[in-house]
PDB file of C-alpha atoms in Angstrom:
ATOM      1  CA  UNK V   1      45.499 103.475 149.524  1.00  0.00           C
ATOM      2  CA  UNK V   2      46.238 102.242 146.011  1.00  0.00           C
ATOM      3  CA  UNK V   3      44.143 103.316 143.039  1.00  0.00           C
ATOM      4  CA  UNK V   4      42.836  99.765 142.604  1.00  0.00           C
ATOM      5  CA  UNK V   5      41.532  99.752 146.187  1.00  0.00           C
ATOM      6  CA  UNK V   6      39.811 103.073 145.579  1.00  0.00           C
ATOM      7  CA  UNK V   7      38.193 101.720 142.416  1.00  0.00           C
ATOM      8  CA  UNK V   8      36.880  98.669 144.263  1.00  0.00           C
ATOM      9  CA  UNK V   9      35.532 100.742 147.151  1.00  0.00           C
ATOM     10  CA  UNK V  10      33.868 103.147 144.723  1.00  0.00           C
ATOM     11  CA  UNK V  11      32.257 100.222 142.930  1.00  0.00           C
ATOM     12  CA  UNK V  12      30.926  98.842 146.231  1.00  0.00           C
ATOM     13  CA  UNK V  13      29.433 102.224 147.134  1.00  0.00           C
ATOM     14  CA  UNK V  14      27.730 102.463 143.750  1.00  0.00           C
ATOM     15  CA  UNK V  15      26.383  98.919 144.052  1.00  0.00           C
ATOM     16  CA  UNK V  16      25.055  99.494 147.567  1.00  0.00           C
ATOM     17  CA  UNK V  17      23.349 102.685 146.378  1.00  0.00           C
ATOM     18  CA  UNK V  18      21.940 101.213 143.169  1.00  0.00           C
ATOM     19  CA  UNK V  19      20.639  97.843 144.352  1.00  0.00           C
ATOM     20  CA  UNK V  20      17.747  99.261 146.442  1.00  0.00           C
ATOM     21  CA  UNK V  21      16.466 101.002 143.308  1.00  0.00           C
ATOM     22  CA  UNK V  22      16.123  97.605 141.665  1.00  0.00           C
ATOM     23  CA  UNK V  23      13.534  96.668 144.262  1.00  0.00           C
ATOM     24  CA  UNK V  24      11.104  98.995 142.489  1.00  0.00           C
ATOM     25  CA  UNK V  25      10.595  96.240 139.910  1.00  0.00           C
ATOM     26  CA  UNK V  26       8.951  94.166 142.653  1.00  0.00           C
ATOM     27  CA  UNK V  27       5.258  95.045 142.985  1.00  0.00           C
ATOM     28  CA  UNK V  28       4.217  96.822 146.164  1.00  0.00           C
ATOM     29  CA  UNK V  29       2.435  94.567 148.542  1.00  0.00           C
ATOM     30  CA  UNK V  30       4.150  94.456 151.885  1.00  0.00           C
ATOM     31  CA  UNK V  31       6.238  91.546 153.055  1.00  0.00           C
ATOM     32  CA  UNK V  32       4.608  89.155 150.600  1.00  0.00           C
ATOM     33  CA  UNK V  33       6.186  90.868 147.552  1.00  0.00           C
ATOM     34  CA  UNK V  34       9.464  89.207 146.761  1.00  0.00           C
ATOM     35  CA  UNK V  35      11.871  87.642 144.343  1.00  0.00           C
ATOM     36  CA  UNK V  36      13.654  84.477 145.519  1.00  0.00           C
ATOM     37  CA  UNK V  37      17.186  85.856 145.309  1.00  0.00           C
ATOM     38  CA  UNK V  38      19.945  87.993 146.786  1.00  0.00           C
ATOM     39  CA  UNK V  39      22.485  90.025 144.791  1.00  0.00           C
ATOM     40  CA  UNK V  40      25.851  90.915 146.272  1.00  0.00           C
ATOM     41  CA  UNK V  41      29.273  92.398 145.526  1.00  0.00           C
ATOM     42  CA  UNK V  42      32.408  92.699 147.613  1.00  0.00           C
ATOM     43  CA  UNK V  43      36.180  92.789 147.881  1.00  0.00           C
ATOM     44  CA  UNK V  44      38.314  89.661 148.380  1.00  0.00           C
ATOM     45  CA  UNK V  45      41.889  89.295 149.629  1.00  0.00           C
ATOM     46  CA  UNK V  46      43.501  85.856 149.330  1.00  0.00           C
ATOM     47  CA  UNK V  47      46.762  84.078 150.013  1.00  0.00           C
ATOM     48  CA  UNK V  48      47.618  82.839 146.499  1.00  0.00           C
ATOM     49  CA  UNK V  49      49.575  79.709 147.590  1.00  0.00           C
ATOM     50  CA  UNK V  50      51.727  80.230 144.491  1.00  0.00           C
ATOM     51  CA  UNK V  51      55.483  79.627 144.796  1.00  0.00           C
ATOM     52  CA  UNK V  52      56.600  78.779 141.263  1.00  0.00           C
ATOM     53  CA  UNK V  53      59.461  81.206 140.554  1.00  0.00           C
ATOM     54  CA  UNK V  54      59.115  82.960 143.903  1.00  0.00           C
ATOM     55  CA  UNK V  55      56.623  83.935 146.565  1.00  0.00           C
ATOM     56  CA  UNK V  56      53.171  84.538 145.094  1.00  0.00           C
ATOM     57  CA  UNK V  57      52.029  86.516 148.113  1.00  0.00           C
ATOM     58  CA  UNK V  58      48.504  87.819 148.427  1.00  0.00           C
ATOM     59  CA  UNK V  59      46.065  88.985 145.759  1.00  0.00           C
ATOM     60  CA  UNK V  60      42.973  91.177 145.974  1.00  0.00           C
ATOM     61  CA  UNK V  61      40.021  91.867 143.735  1.00  0.00           C
ATOM     62  CA  UNK V  62      36.254  92.105 143.280  1.00  0.00           C
ATOM     63  CA  UNK V  63      33.767  89.335 143.992  1.00  0.00           C
ATOM     64  CA  UNK V  64      30.104  89.076 142.954  1.00  0.00           C
ATOM     65  CA  UNK V  65      27.471  86.508 143.866  1.00  0.00           C
ATOM     66  CA  UNK V  66      23.820  85.537 143.510  1.00  0.00           C
ATOM     67  CA  UNK V  67      21.953  83.416 146.076  1.00  0.00           C
ATOM     68  CA  UNK V  68      18.748  81.770 144.897  1.00  0.00           C
ATOM     69  CA  UNK V  69      16.198  80.184 147.240  1.00  0.00           C
ATOM     70  CA  UNK V  70      15.488  76.509 146.581  1.00  0.00           C
ATOM     71  CA  UNK V  71      11.724  76.275 145.899  1.00  0.00           C
ATOM     72  CA  UNK V  72       9.189  74.121 147.747  1.00  0.00           C
ATOM     73  CA  UNK V  73      11.348  73.360 150.773  1.00  0.00           C
ATOM     74  CA  UNK V  74       9.695  72.934 154.177  1.00  0.00           C
ATOM     75  CA  UNK V  75      10.115  75.865 156.531  1.00  0.00           C
ATOM     76  CA  UNK V  76      12.699  73.984 158.610  1.00  0.00           C
ATOM     77  CA  UNK V  77      14.968  73.823 155.524  1.00  0.00           C
ATOM     78  CA  UNK V  78      14.290  77.325 154.226  1.00  0.00           C
ATOM     79  CA  UNK V  79      17.857  78.446 154.909  1.00  0.00           C
ATOM     80  CA  UNK V  80      19.188  76.434 151.946  1.00  0.00           C
ATOM     81  CA  UNK V  81      20.108  78.423 148.833  1.00  0.00           C
ATOM     82  CA  UNK V  82      21.881  77.847 145.542  1.00  0.00           C
ATOM     83  CA  UNK V  83      24.849  80.187 145.088  1.00  0.00           C
ATOM     84  CA  UNK V  84      26.700  81.326 141.962  1.00  0.00           C
ATOM     85  CA  UNK V  85      29.909  83.266 142.509  1.00  0.00           C
ATOM     86  CA  UNK V  86      32.622  84.958 140.447  1.00  0.00           C
ATOM     87  CA  UNK V  87      35.906  86.441 141.678  1.00  0.00           C
ATOM     88  CA  UNK V  88      38.866  88.179 139.995  1.00  0.00           C
ATOM     89  CA  UNK V  89      42.046  88.382 142.094  1.00  0.00           C
ATOM     90  CA  UNK V  90      44.169  90.695 139.961  1.00  0.00           C
ATOM     91  CA  UNK V  91      45.095  93.586 142.278  1.00  0.00           C
ATOM     92  CA  UNK V  92      47.031  94.523 145.438  1.00  0.00           C
ATOM     93  CA  UNK V  93      49.766  91.956 144.797  1.00  0.00           C
ATOM     94  CA  UNK V  94      52.326  91.430 147.545  1.00  0.00           C
ATOM     95  CA  UNK V  95      54.352  88.736 145.737  1.00  0.00           C
ATOM     96  CA  UNK V  96      57.179  88.925 143.217  1.00  0.00           C
ATOM     97  CA  UNK V  97      55.217  87.986 140.061  1.00  0.00           C
ATOM     98  CA  UNK V  98      53.589  91.113 138.534  1.00  0.00           C
ATOM     99  CA  UNK V  99      51.518  88.942 136.152  1.00  0.00           C
ATOM    100  CA  UNK V 100      49.984  86.662 138.785  1.00  0.00           C
ATOM    101  CA  UNK V 101      46.198  86.521 138.608  1.00  0.00           C
ATOM    102  CA  UNK V 102      43.625  84.021 139.914  1.00  0.00           C
ATOM    103  CA  UNK V 103      39.992  84.187 138.790  1.00  0.00           C
ATOM    104  CA  UNK V 104      37.247  81.711 139.561  1.00  0.00           C
ATOM    105  CA  UNK V 105      33.666  80.865 138.642  1.00  0.00           C
ATOM    106  CA  UNK V 106      31.784  78.544 140.977  1.00  0.00           C
ATOM    107  CA  UNK V 107      28.396  77.363 142.156  1.00  0.00           C
ATOM    108  CA  UNK V 108      27.038  75.291 144.992  1.00  0.00           C
ATOM    109  CA  UNK V 109      24.862  75.177 148.091  1.00  0.00           C
ATOM    110  CA  UNK V 110      24.689  77.731 150.902  1.00  0.00           C
ATOM    111  CA  UNK V 111      22.901  77.243 154.220  1.00  0.00           C
ATOM    112  CA  UNK V 112      22.121  80.321 156.350  1.00  0.00           C
ATOM    113  CA  UNK V 113      20.842  80.033 159.940  1.00  0.00           C
ATOM    114  CA  UNK V 114      17.978  82.555 159.809  1.00  0.00           C
ATOM    115  CA  UNK V 115      16.603  82.455 163.344  1.00  0.00           C
ATOM    116  CA  UNK V 116      17.881  85.893 164.336  1.00  0.00           C
ATOM    117  CA  UNK V 117      16.432  89.011 162.661  1.00  0.00           C
ATOM    118  CA  UNK V 118      19.776  90.711 162.127  1.00  0.00           C
ATOM    119  CA  UNK V 119      22.555  88.097 162.316  1.00  0.00           C
ATOM    120  CA  UNK V 120      22.804  84.994 160.109  1.00  0.00           C
ATOM    121  CA  UNK V 121      25.801  82.641 160.302  1.00  0.00           C
ATOM    122  CA  UNK V 122      26.156  80.435 157.241  1.00  0.00           C
ATOM    123  CA  UNK V 123      28.220  77.670 155.648  1.00  0.00           C
ATOM    124  CA  UNK V 124      28.564  76.750 151.985  1.00  0.00           C
ATOM    125  CA  UNK V 125      30.255  74.372 149.597  1.00  0.00           C
ATOM    126  CA  UNK V 126      31.134  75.461 146.057  1.00  0.00           C
ATOM    127  CA  UNK V 127      32.744  73.839 143.043  1.00  0.00           C
ATOM    128  CA  UNK V 128      33.779  75.369 139.746  1.00  0.00           C
ATOM    129  CA  UNK V 129      36.679  76.385 137.503  1.00  0.00           C
ATOM    130  CA  UNK V 130      39.781  78.190 138.728  1.00  0.00           C
ATOM    131  CA  UNK V 131      42.065  80.043 136.305  1.00  0.00           C
ATOM    132  CA  UNK V 132      45.583  81.321 136.893  1.00  0.00           C
ATOM    133  CA  UNK V 133      47.935  83.592 134.911  1.00  0.00           C
ATOM    134  CA  UNK V 134      51.602  83.453 135.923  1.00  0.00           C
ATOM    135  CA  UNK V 135      55.176  83.980 134.751  1.00  0.00           C
ATOM    136  CA  UNK V 136      57.473  80.974 134.307  1.00  0.00           C
ATOM    137  CA  UNK V 137      61.170  80.787 133.454  1.00  0.00           C
ATOM    138  CA  UNK V 138      61.125  77.358 131.803  1.00  0.00           C
ATOM    139  CA  UNK V 139      59.473  75.613 128.876  1.00  0.00           C
ATOM    140  CA  UNK V 140      57.135  73.415 130.919  1.00  0.00           C
ATOM    141  CA  UNK V 141      54.070  75.353 129.755  1.00  0.00           C
ATOM    142  CA  UNK V 142      55.220  76.353 126.262  1.00  0.00           C
ATOM    143  CA  UNK V 143      56.439  74.936 122.961  1.00  0.00           C
ATOM    144  CA  UNK V 144      60.097  75.859 122.997  1.00  0.00           C
ATOM    145  CA  UNK V 145      59.314  78.968 125.003  1.00  0.00           C
ATOM    146  CA  UNK V 146      61.868  79.427 127.778  1.00  0.00           C
ATOM    147  CA  UNK V 147      60.123  82.226 129.639  1.00  0.00           C
ATOM    148  CA  UNK V 148      56.859  84.080 129.553  1.00  0.00           C
ATOM    149  CA  UNK V 149      53.372  84.448 130.926  1.00  0.00           C
ATOM    150  CA  UNK V 150      51.260  81.318 130.910  1.00  0.00           C
ATOM    151  CA  UNK V 151      47.654  80.407 131.700  1.00  0.00           C
ATOM    152  CA  UNK V 152      46.202  77.295 133.273  1.00  0.00           C
ATOM    153  CA  UNK V 153      42.897  76.206 134.764  1.00  0.00           C
ATOM    154  CA  UNK V 154      41.559  73.472 137.026  1.00  0.00           C
ATOM    155  CA  UNK V 155      38.283  72.291 138.479  1.00  0.00           C
ATOM    156  CA  UNK V 156      38.282  73.162 142.170  1.00  0.00           C
ATOM    157  CA  UNK V 157      36.093  72.852 145.247  1.00  0.00           C
ATOM    158  CA  UNK V 158      35.822  75.122 148.252  1.00  0.00           C
ATOM    159  CA  UNK V 159      34.234  74.906 151.698  1.00  0.00           C
ATOM    160  CA  UNK V 160      33.467  78.303 153.220  1.00  0.00           C
ATOM    161  CA  UNK V 161      31.555  80.025 155.994  1.00  0.00           C
ATOM    162  CA  UNK V 162      30.780  83.408 157.435  1.00  0.00           C
ATOM    163  CA  UNK V 163      28.138  85.764 158.793  1.00  0.00           C
ATOM    164  CA  UNK V 164      25.487  88.108 157.386  1.00  0.00           C
ATOM    165  CA  UNK V 165      24.585  91.222 159.398  1.00  0.00           C
ATOM    166  CA  UNK V 166      21.613  93.428 158.549  1.00  0.00           C
ATOM    167  CA  UNK V 167      22.477  97.070 157.850  1.00  0.00           C
ATOM    168  CA  UNK V 168      18.931  98.291 157.245  1.00  0.00           C
ATOM    169  CA  UNK V 169      15.806  96.725 155.814  1.00  0.00           C
ATOM    170  CA  UNK V 170      16.813  94.532 152.889  1.00  0.00           C
ATOM    171  CA  UNK V 171      20.456  95.665 152.817  1.00  0.00           C
ATOM    172  CA  UNK V 172      23.020  93.365 154.489  1.00  0.00           C
ATOM    173  CA  UNK V 173      26.780  93.139 154.903  1.00  0.00           C
ATOM    174  CA  UNK V 174      28.478  89.763 154.535  1.00  0.00           C
ATOM    175  CA  UNK V 175      31.922  88.518 155.520  1.00  0.00           C
ATOM    176  CA  UNK V 176      33.256  85.042 154.817  1.00  0.00           C
ATOM    177  CA  UNK V 177      36.339  82.855 154.709  1.00  0.00           C
ATOM    178  CA  UNK V 178      36.896  80.394 151.857  1.00  0.00           C
ATOM    179  CA  UNK V 179      39.495  77.634 151.406  1.00  0.00           C
ATOM    180  CA  UNK V 180      39.923  76.371 147.845  1.00  0.00           C
ATOM    181  CA  UNK V 181      41.386  73.053 146.655  1.00  0.00           C
ATOM    182  CA  UNK V 182      42.745  72.904 143.082  1.00  0.00           C
ATOM    183  CA  UNK V 183      43.718  69.186 142.895  1.00  0.00           C
ATOM    184  CA  UNK V 184      46.698  67.793 140.979  1.00  0.00           C
ATOM    185  CA  UNK V 185      47.973  71.189 139.903  1.00  0.00           C
ATOM    186  CA  UNK V 186      51.787  70.980 139.703  1.00  0.00           C
ATOM    187  CA  UNK V 187      53.806  67.822 140.393  1.00  0.00           C
ATOM    188  CA  UNK V 188      50.626  66.203 141.707  1.00  0.00           C
ATOM    189  CA  UNK V 189      50.211  68.781 144.467  1.00  0.00           C
ATOM    190  CA  UNK V 190      47.038  70.744 145.179  1.00  0.00           C
ATOM    191  CA  UNK V 191      46.966  74.521 144.959  1.00  0.00           C
ATOM    192  CA  UNK V 192      45.079  75.916 147.965  1.00  0.00           C
ATOM    193  CA  UNK V 193      44.272  79.649 147.683  1.00  0.00           C
ATOM    194  CA  UNK V 194      42.343  80.902 150.712  1.00  0.00           C
ATOM    195  CA  UNK V 195      41.153  84.175 152.121  1.00  0.00           C
ATOM    196  CA  UNK V 196      38.418  86.586 153.146  1.00  0.00           C
ATOM    197  CA  UNK V 197      35.646  88.457 151.359  1.00  0.00           C
ATOM    198  CA  UNK V 198      33.696  91.423 152.705  1.00  0.00           C
ATOM    199  CA  UNK V 199      30.754  92.879 150.813  1.00  0.00           C
ATOM    200  CA  UNK V 200      27.133  93.988 150.722  1.00  0.00           C
ATOM    201  CA  UNK V 201      24.042  92.337 149.285  1.00  0.00           C
ATOM    202  CA  UNK V 202      20.420  93.240 148.727  1.00  0.00           C
ATOM    203  CA  UNK V 203      17.813  90.659 149.721  1.00  0.00           C
ATOM    204  CA  UNK V 204      14.758  90.492 147.463  1.00  0.00           C
ATOM    205  CA  UNK V 205      13.415  87.331 149.122  1.00  0.00           C
ATOM    206  CA  UNK V 206      10.311  86.787 151.264  1.00  0.00           C
ATOM    207  CA  UNK V 207      12.586  86.298 154.290  1.00  0.00           C
ATOM    208  CA  UNK V 208      14.126  89.771 153.996  1.00  0.00           C
ATOM    209  CA  UNK V 209      11.594  91.605 156.181  1.00  0.00           C
ATOM    210  CA  UNK V 210       9.725  88.750 157.845  1.00  0.00           C
ATOM    211  CA  UNK V 211      11.671  89.158 161.091  1.00  0.00           C
ATOM    212  CA  UNK V 212      12.443  92.848 160.768  1.00  0.00           C
ATOM    213  CA  UNK V 213      10.664  95.675 162.580  1.00  0.00           C
ATOM    214  CA  UNK V 214      12.064  99.140 161.671  1.00  0.00           C
TER     215      UNK V 214
END
């Protein structure tokens, strides 16, 4: 396993160990004590969909997210959340460009089906800003520069879906698949990175233990 993979896995272990300690800031009071959010971190591996100057291959890297409950919804709509997500795909390259990197910041709506105490399928729709670093052998991105590393960014949108599985108490594991659309990127074609994320999150919300019996 590469050193970057080991760093990511070590980070995930530290996050999963540290997040429960944060719950101590929530006053004791049984199931009624809560904050309306979930904090998570994971590892992503994506097909880059990059073929300028050669096969871009796959990229890996860390992903973090926050889900926030939408207040004052009726119980039948309580699965809706606002999500903010960041991802940095800068490791585990399989393509020919050693400078290729894709990093995104996005937000949107997530709906989780919460009618099982330990298994929640969900869908979401996010939009945000996607950034890419890459090497090019022509002057298209530079002023008289015939070769080098360039940067570009685009607004993008992404449908996604996955499942949440309870590990214990407020600690969950989440896996999802996301398909991004970066419109009008090069020669009026969309860039479509897509891939999987696996991670853990800690649920501070009032729903965390409402269906759970240890």
